[in-house]
Coordinates of C-alpha atoms and ligand atoms in Angstrom, one line a residue:
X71 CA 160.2 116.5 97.0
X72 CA 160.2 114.4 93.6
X73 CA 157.4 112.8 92.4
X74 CA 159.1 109.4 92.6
X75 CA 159.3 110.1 96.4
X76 CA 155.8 109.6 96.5
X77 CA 155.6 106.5 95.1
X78 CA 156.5 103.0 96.9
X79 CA 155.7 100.4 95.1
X80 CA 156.6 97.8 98.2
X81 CA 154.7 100.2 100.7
X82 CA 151.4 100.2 98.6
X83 CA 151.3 96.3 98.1
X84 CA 151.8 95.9 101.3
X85 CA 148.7 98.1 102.2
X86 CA 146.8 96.0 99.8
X87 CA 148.0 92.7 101.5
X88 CA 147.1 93.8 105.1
X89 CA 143.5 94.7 103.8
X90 CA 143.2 91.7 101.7
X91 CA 144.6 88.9 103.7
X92 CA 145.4 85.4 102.0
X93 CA 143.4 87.0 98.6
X94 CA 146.4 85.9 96.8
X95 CA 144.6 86.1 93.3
X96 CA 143.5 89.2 94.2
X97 CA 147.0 90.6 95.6
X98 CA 148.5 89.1 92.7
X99 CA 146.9 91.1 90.0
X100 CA 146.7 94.3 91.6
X101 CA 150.4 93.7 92.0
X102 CA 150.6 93.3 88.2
X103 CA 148.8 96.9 87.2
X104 CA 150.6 98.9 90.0
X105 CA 154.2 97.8 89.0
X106 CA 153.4 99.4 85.1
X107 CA 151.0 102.2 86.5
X108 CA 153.4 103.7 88.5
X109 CA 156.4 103.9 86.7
X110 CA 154.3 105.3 84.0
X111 CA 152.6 108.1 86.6
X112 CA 156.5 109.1 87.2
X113 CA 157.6 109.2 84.0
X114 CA 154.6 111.1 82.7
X115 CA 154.0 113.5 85.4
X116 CA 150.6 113.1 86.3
X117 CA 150.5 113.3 90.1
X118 CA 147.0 114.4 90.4
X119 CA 146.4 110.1 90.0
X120 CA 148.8 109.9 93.1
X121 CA 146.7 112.9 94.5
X122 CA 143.4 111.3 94.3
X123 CA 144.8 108.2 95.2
X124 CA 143.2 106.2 92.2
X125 CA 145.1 103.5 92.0
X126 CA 144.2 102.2 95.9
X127 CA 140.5 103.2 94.9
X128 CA 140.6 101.1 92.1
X129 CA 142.1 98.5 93.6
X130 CA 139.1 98.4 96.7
X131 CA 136.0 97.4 94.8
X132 CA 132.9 99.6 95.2
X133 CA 130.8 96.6 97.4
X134 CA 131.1 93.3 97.6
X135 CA 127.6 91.2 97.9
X136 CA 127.9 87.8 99.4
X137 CA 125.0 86.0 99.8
X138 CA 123.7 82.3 100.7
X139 CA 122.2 80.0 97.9
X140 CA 119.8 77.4 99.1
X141 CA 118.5 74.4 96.6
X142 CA 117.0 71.3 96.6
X143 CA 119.1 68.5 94.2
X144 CA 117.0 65.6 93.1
X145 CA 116.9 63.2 95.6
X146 CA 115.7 65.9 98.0
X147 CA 118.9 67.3 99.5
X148 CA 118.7 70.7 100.6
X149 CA 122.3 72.1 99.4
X150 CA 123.7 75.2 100.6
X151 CA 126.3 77.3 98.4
X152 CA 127.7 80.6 98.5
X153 CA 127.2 83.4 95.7
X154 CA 128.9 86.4 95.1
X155 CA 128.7 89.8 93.3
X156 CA 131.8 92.2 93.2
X157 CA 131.1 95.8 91.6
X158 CA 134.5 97.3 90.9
X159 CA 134.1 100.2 89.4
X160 CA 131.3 102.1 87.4
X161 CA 133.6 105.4 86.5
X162 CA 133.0 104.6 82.8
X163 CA 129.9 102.7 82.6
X164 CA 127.6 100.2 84.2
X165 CA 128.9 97.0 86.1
X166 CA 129.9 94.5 83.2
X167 CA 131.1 91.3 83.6
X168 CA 130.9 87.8 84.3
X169 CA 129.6 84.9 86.3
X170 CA 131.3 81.8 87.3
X171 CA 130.0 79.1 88.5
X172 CA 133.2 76.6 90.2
X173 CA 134.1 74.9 93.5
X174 CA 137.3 76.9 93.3
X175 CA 135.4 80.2 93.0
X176 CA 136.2 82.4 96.0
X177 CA 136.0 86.0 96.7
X178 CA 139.8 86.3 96.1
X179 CA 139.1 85.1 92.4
X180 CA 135.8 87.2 92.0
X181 CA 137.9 90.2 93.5
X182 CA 140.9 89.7 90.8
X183 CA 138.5 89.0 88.0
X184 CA 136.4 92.3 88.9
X185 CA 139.5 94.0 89.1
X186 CA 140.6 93.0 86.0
X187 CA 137.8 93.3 84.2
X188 CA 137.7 97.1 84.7
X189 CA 140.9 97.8 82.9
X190 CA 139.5 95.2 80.3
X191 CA 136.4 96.8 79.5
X192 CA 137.4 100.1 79.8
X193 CA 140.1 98.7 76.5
X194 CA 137.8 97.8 74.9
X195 CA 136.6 101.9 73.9
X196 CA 133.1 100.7 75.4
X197 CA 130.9 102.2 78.2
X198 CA 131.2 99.4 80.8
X199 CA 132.5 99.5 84.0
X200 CA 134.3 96.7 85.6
X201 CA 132.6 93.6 87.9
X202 CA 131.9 90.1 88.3
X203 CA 130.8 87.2 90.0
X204 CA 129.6 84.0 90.8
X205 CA 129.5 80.4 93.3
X206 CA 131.0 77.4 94.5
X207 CA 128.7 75.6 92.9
X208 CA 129.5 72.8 90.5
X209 CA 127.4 72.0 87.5
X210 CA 129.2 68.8 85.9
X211 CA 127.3 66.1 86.9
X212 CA 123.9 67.7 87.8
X213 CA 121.1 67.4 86.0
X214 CA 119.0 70.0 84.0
X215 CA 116.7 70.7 86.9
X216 CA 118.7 70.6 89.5
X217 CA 121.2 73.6 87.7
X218 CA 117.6 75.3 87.0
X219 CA 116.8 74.8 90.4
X220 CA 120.3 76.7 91.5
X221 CA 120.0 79.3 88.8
X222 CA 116.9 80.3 89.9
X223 CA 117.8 80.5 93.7
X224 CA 120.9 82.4 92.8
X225 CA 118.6 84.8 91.2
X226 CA 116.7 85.3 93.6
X227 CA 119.0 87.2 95.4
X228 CA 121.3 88.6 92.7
X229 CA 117.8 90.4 90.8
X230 CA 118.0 93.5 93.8
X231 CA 121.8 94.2 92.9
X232 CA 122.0 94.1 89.3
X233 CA 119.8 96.2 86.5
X234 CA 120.3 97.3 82.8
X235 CA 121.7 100.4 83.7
X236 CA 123.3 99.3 86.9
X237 CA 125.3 96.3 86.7
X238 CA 125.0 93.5 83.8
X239 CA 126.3 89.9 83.9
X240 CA 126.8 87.3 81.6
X241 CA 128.6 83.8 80.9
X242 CA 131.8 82.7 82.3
X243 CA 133.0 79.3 83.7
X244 CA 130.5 77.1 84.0
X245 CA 128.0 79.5 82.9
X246 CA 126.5 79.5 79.3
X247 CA 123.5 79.7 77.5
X248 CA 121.7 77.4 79.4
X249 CA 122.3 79.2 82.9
X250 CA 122.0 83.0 81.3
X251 CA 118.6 81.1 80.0
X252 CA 117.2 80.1 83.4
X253 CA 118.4 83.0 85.5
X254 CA 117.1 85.7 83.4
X255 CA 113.4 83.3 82.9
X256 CA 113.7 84.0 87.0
X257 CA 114.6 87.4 86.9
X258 CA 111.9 88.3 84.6
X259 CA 109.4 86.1 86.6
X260 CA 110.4 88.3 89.8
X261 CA 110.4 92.4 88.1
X262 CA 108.1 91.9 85.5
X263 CA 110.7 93.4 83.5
X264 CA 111.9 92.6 79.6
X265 CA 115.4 94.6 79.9
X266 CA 119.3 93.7 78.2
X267 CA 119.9 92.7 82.5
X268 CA 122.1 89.2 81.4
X269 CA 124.0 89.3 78.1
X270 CA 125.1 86.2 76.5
X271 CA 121.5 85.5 76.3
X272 CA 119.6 83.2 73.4
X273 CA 118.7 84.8 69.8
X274 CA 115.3 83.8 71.0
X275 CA 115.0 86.4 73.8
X276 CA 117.5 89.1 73.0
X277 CA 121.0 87.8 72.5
X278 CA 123.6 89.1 69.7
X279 CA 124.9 87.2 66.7
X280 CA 128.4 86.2 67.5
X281 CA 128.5 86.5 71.5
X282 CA 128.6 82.8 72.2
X283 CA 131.4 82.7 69.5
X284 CA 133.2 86.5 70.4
X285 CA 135.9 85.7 72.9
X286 CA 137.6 82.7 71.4
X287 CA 137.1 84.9 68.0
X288 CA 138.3 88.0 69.4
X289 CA 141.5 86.1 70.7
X290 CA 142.8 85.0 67.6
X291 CA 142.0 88.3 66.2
X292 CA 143.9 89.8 68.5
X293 CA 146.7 87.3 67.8
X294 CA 146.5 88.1 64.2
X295 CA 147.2 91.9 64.7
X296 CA 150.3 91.0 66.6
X297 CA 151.3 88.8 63.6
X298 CA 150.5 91.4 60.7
X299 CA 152.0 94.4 63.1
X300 CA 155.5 92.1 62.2
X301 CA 154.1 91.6 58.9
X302 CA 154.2 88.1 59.0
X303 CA 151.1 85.7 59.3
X304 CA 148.9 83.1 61.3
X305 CA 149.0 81.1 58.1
X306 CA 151.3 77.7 58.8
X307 CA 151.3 78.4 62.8
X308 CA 151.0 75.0 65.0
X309 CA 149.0 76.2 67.9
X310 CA 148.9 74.7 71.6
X311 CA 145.4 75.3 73.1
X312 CA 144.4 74.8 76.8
X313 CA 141.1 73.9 77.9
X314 CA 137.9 72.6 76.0
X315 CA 135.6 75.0 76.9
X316 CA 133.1 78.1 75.0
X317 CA 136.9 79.7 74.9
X318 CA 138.7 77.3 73.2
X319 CA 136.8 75.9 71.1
X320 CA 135.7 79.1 69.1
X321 CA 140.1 79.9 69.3
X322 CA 140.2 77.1 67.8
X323 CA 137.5 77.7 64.8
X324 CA 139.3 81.2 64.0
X325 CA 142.9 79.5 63.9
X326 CA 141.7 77.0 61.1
X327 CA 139.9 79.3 59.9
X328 CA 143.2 82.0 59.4
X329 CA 144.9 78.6 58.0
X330 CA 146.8 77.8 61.3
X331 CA 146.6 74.3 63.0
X332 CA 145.4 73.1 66.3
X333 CA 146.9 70.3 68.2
X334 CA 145.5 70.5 71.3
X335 CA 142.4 70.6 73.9
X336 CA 142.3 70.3 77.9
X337 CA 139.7 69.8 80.7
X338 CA 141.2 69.2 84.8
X339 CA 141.4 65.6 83.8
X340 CA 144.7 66.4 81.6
X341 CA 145.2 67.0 77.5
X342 CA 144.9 65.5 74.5
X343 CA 147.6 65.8 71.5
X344 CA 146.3 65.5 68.1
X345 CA 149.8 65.4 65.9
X346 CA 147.8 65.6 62.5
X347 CA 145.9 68.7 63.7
X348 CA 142.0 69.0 64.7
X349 CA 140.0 69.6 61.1
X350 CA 136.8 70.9 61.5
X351 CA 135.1 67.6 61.4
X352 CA 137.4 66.8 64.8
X353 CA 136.2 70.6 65.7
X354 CA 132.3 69.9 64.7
X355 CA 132.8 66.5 67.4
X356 CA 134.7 67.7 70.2
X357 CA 131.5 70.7 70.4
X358 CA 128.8 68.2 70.5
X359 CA 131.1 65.8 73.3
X360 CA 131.7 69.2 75.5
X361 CA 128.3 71.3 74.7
X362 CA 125.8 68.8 74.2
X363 CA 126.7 65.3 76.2
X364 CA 128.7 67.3 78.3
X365 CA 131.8 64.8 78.1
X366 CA 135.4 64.6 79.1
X367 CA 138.2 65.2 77.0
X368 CA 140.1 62.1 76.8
X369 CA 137.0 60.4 74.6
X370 CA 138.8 62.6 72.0
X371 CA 141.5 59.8 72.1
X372 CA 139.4 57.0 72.0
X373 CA 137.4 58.3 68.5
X374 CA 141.0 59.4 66.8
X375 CA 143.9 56.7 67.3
X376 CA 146.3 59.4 66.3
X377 CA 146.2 61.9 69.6
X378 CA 147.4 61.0 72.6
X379 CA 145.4 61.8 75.7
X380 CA 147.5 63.3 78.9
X381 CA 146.1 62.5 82.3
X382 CA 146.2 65.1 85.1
X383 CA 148.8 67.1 82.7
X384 CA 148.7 70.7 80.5
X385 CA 149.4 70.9 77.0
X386 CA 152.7 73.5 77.3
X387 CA 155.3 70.7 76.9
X388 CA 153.5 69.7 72.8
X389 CA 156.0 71.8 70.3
X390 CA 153.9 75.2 68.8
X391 CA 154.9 78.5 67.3
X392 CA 151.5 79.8 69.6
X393 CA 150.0 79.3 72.8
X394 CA 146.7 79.8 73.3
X395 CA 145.6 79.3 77.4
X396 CA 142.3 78.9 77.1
X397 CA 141.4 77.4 80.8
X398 CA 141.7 78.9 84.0
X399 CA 144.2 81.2 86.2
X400 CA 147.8 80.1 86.7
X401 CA 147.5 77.1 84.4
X402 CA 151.3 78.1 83.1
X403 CA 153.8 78.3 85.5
X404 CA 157.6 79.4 84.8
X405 CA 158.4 76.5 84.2
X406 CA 156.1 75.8 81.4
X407 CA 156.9 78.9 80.2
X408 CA 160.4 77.5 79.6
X409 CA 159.3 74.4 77.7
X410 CA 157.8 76.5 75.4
X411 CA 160.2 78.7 74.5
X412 CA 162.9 76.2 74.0
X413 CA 160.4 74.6 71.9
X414 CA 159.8 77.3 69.7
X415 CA 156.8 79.1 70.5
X416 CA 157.2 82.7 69.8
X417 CA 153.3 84.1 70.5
X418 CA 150.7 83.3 73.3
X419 CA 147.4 85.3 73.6
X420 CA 146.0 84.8 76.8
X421 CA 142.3 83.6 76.3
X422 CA 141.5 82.6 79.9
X423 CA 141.9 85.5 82.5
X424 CA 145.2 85.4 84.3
X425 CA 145.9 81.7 83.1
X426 CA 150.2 82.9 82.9
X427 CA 151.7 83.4 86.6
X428 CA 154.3 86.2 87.2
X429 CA 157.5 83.6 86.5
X430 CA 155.6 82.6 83.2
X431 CA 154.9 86.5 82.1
X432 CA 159.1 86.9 83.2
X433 CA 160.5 84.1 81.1
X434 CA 157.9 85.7 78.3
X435 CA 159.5 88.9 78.8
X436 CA 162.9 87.9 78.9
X437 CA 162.8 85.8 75.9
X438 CA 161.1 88.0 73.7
X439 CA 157.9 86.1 73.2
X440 CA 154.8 88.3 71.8
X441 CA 152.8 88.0 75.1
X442 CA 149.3 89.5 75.1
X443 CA 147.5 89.2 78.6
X444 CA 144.1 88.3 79.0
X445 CA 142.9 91.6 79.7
X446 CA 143.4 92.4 76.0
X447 CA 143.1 89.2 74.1
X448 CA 140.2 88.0 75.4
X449 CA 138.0 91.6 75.5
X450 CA 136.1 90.6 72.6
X451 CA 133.7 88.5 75.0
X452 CA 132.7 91.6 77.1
X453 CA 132.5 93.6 73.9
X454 CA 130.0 91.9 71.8
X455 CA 128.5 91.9 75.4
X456 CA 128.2 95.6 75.2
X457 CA 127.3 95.5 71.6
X458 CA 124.2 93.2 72.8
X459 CA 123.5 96.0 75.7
X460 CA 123.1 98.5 72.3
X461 CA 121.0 96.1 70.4
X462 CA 118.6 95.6 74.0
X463 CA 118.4 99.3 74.7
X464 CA 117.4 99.9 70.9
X465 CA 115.3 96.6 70.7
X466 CA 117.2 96.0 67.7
X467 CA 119.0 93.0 66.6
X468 CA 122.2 93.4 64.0
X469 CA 122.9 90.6 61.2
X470 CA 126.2 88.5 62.0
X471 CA 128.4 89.8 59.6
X472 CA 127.7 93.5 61.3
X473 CA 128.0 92.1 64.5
X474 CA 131.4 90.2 63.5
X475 CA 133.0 93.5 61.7
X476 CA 132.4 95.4 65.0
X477 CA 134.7 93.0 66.8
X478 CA 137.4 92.9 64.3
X479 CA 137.7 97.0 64.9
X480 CA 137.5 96.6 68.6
X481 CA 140.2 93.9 68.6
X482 CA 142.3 96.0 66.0
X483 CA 141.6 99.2 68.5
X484 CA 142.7 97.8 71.4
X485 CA 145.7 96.3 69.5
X486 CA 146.2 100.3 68.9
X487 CA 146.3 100.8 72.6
X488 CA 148.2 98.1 73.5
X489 CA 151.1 99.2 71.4
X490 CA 150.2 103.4 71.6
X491 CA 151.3 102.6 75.6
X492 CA 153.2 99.3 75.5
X493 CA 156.1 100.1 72.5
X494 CA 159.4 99.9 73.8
X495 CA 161.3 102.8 72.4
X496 CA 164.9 101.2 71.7
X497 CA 163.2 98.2 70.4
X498 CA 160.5 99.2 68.2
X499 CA 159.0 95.7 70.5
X500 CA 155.7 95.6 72.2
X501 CA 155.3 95.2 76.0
X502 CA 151.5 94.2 75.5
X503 CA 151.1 93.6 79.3
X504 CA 151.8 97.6 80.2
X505 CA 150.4 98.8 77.1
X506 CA 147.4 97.1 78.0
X507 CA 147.8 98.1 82.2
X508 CA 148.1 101.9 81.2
X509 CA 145.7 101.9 78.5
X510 CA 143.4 100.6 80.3
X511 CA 144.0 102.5 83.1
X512 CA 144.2 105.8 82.2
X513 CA 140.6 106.5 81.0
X514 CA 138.9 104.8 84.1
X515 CA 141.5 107.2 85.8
X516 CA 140.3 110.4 84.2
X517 CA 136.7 109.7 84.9
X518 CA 137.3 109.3 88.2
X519 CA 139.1 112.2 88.7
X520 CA 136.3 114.4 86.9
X521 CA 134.2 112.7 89.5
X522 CA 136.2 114.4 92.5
X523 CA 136.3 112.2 95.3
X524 CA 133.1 109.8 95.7
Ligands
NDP711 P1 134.0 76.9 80.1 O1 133.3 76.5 81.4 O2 133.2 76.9 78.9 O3 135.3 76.1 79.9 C1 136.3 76.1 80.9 C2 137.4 75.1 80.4 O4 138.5 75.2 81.3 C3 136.9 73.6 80.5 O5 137.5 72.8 79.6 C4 137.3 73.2 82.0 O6 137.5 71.9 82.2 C5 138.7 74.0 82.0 N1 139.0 74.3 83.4 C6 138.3 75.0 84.3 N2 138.9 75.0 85.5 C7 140.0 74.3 85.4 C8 141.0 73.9 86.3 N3 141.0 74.3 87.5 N4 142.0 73.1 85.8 C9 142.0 72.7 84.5 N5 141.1 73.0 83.6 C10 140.1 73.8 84.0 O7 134.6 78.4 80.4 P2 135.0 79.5 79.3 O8 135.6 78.9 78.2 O9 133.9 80.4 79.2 O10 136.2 80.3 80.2 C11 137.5 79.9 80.1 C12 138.4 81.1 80.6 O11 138.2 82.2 79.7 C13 138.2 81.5 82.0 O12 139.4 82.0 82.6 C14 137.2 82.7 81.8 O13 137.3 83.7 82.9 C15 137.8 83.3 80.5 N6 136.9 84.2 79.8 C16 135.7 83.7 79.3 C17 134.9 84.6 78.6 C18 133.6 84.1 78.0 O14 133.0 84.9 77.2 N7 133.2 82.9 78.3 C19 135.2 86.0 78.4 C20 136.6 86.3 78.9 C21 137.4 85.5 79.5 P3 136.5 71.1 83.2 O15 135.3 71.0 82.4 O16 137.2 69.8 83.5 O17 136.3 72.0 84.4

């Protein structure tokens, strides 16, 4: 029997629907990896993965801790939420990854995004393995203690399933440096331990140079190697960016600084259009309205007369040569997809996870728009993560410039991966989204089947 005979697509997503049910997130992007990873298994004879079944392994996470949060808000309210760690996979290194704190966080999205991440970090050449998590809880609008008060409960329970050699989160939506601040104060109050156990963490107490800047950096990195791999240049580009968050904001910095422009910022109450471009004095205020008064984005209107602010709308319809989603998943349909290309845009780097549904990633594909997935384009987070891990378990702390070199070579590495597994042979083009599937893939894959079956 051929090896193709094996494989069924259709049958194993339907597997993975049946034992998932209504996790569309979570159906979704398995469905994304398994149409590129097993072609590729085919095509390259490697049937031991089909063997061991490593795909369907992958794609059930190693546990998945749900756990109750109780907190008191200020006027005395006892509040109940729901937290959440998934550990994916820790064939190639410790649990790495995120923690988001959103009313929209389920364990669909904490499934997909620990699914994800494992292919992401193992791109990145680092020892991390893949998780995340996170809770419905929503920190616009509460106060400083009341987020500390959360924090801290959430800690409380997260402490017994995380460690520095066992599973390490840091920042993601709705989680910063203030959160990583208070829930590793609590996790230190509880062990009695000084360890690397949250990264994204202050200078102060063990943080890297560069983190809170590394995955809007690493983007636009990224987006430059796609540029100079077609020897052309960011230089001139008009850039659409969505959302106005640690993401797009530090996009944004690299883009003026590479000499392109930025027209563009969102939040979920709509988008703002800037038509003479944000300078870094725009830049410098749109920080302290999002990171320090924690405001919304349509202020941005009311200080410059020029831009136009959007209500309850996304930026894709604005005329760029790049996209940059910087938000949340599925924030760019098909549709939007279309308005872009018949715009013009010829490049989007994915800086949120997943922010492109599967219509958008087709009309990509079929126009011939340089798409790089958030799985690639936005690994420079997670990797000055690990590089903070090295500077904890050393009890070292490397200068900026160090710190920023190293993630200019990881973004140009996995820009080497991306196009060692993604280049279409007639073309000489770049499929980014399999190069970075298969990449990604194959050296969790190895390790686990060294492993045998555990
Ligand atoms: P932030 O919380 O700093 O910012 C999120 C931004 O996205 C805010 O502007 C927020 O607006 C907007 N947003 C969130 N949810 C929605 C929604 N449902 N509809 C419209 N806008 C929305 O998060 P980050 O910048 O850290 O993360 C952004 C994306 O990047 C996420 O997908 C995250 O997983 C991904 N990412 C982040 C990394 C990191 O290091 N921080 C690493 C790798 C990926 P509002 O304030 O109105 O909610």
């Amino acid at each position: 029997m051929a090896l193709s005979d094996h494989v069924d697509l259709s049958r194993f997503m339907e597997g993975v629907e049946r034992r998932n049910p209504g996790q569309i997130e979570f159906i979704q992007a398995v469905h994304e990896v398994a149409a590129d990873v097993f072609p590729w298994i085919i095509q390259h004879d490697r049937e031991e993965y089909l063997e061991y079944q490593i795909l369907r392994r992958i794609a059930e996470p190693d546990r998945v801790v749900s756990f109750r949060v109780c907190w008191e808000d200020d006027n005395h309210n006892i509040r109940v939420q729901r937290g959440w760690r998934v550990q994916n996979n820790n064939a190639i290194g410790p649990y790495k990854g995120g923690l988001r704190f959103h009313p929209t966080v389920t364990e669909s999205v904490l499934k997909f995004l620990a699914f994800e991440q494992t292919f992401k970090n193992s791109l990145t050449g680092l020892p991390m393995g893949g998780g995340k998590g996170g809770a419905n809880f929503n920190p616009r609008g509460k106060t400083d203690h009341e987020v500390m008060r959360f924090c801290q409960s959430f800690m409380t329970e997260l402490y017994r399933h995380v460690g520095d050699d066992v599973d390490v989160p840091a920042g993601d939506i709705g989680v910063g440096a203030r959160e990583i601040g208070y829930m590793f104060g609590q996790y230190k109050r509880i062990t009695n331990r000084f360890t690397g156990v949250l990264t994204g963490k202050a200078l102060e107490f063990g943080g890297s140079e560069i983190r809170t800047e590394a995955t809007g950096y690493g983007v636009v990195y990224f987006l430059a190697n796609m540029f100079e791999y077609r020897d052309r240049s960011l230089e001139g580009m008009r850039c659409a960016i969505s959302g106005s968050g640690n993401v797009a904001l530090h996009a944004a910095e690299k883009v003026l600084h590479l000499g392109g422009s930025v027209h563009t910022f969102s939040d979920s109450g709509g988008f703002v259009f800037d038509p003479d471009g944000v300078d870094e004095e725009k830049l410098a205020w749109t920080k302290e309205l999002k990171e320090q008064r924690r405001g919304r984005i349509a202020e941005y209107a009311d200080r410059y007369p020029g831009a136009t602010f959007h209500a309850d709308q996304r930026p894709w319809s604005v005329p760029c040569d790049v996209a940059l989603p910087c938000a949340t998943q599925n924030e760019l349909s098909g549709d939007d997809a279309r308005e872009l290309v018949g715009n013009g845009c010829i490049a989007v780097a994915e800086g949120a996870n997943m922010p492109t549904d599967a219509d958008g990633i087709e009309v990509f594909a079929e126009a011939g728009t340089w798409f790089a997935p958030g799985k690639a384009a936005n690994a420079g987070g997670v990797a000055v993560s690990g590089l903070e891990m090295s500077q904890n378990s050393a009890r070292l702390a490397w200068e900026e410039d160090e710190v920023e070199r190293q993630l200019v070579d990881i973004m140009a590495g996995i820009h080497e991966r991306c196009v060692e597994h993604g280049r279409v042979a007639d073309t000489g083009d770049v499929n980014y989204v399999r190069g970075a599937n298969i990449a990604g893939f194959v050296k969790v894959a190895d390790a686990m089947l060294a492993f045998g079956v555990v």
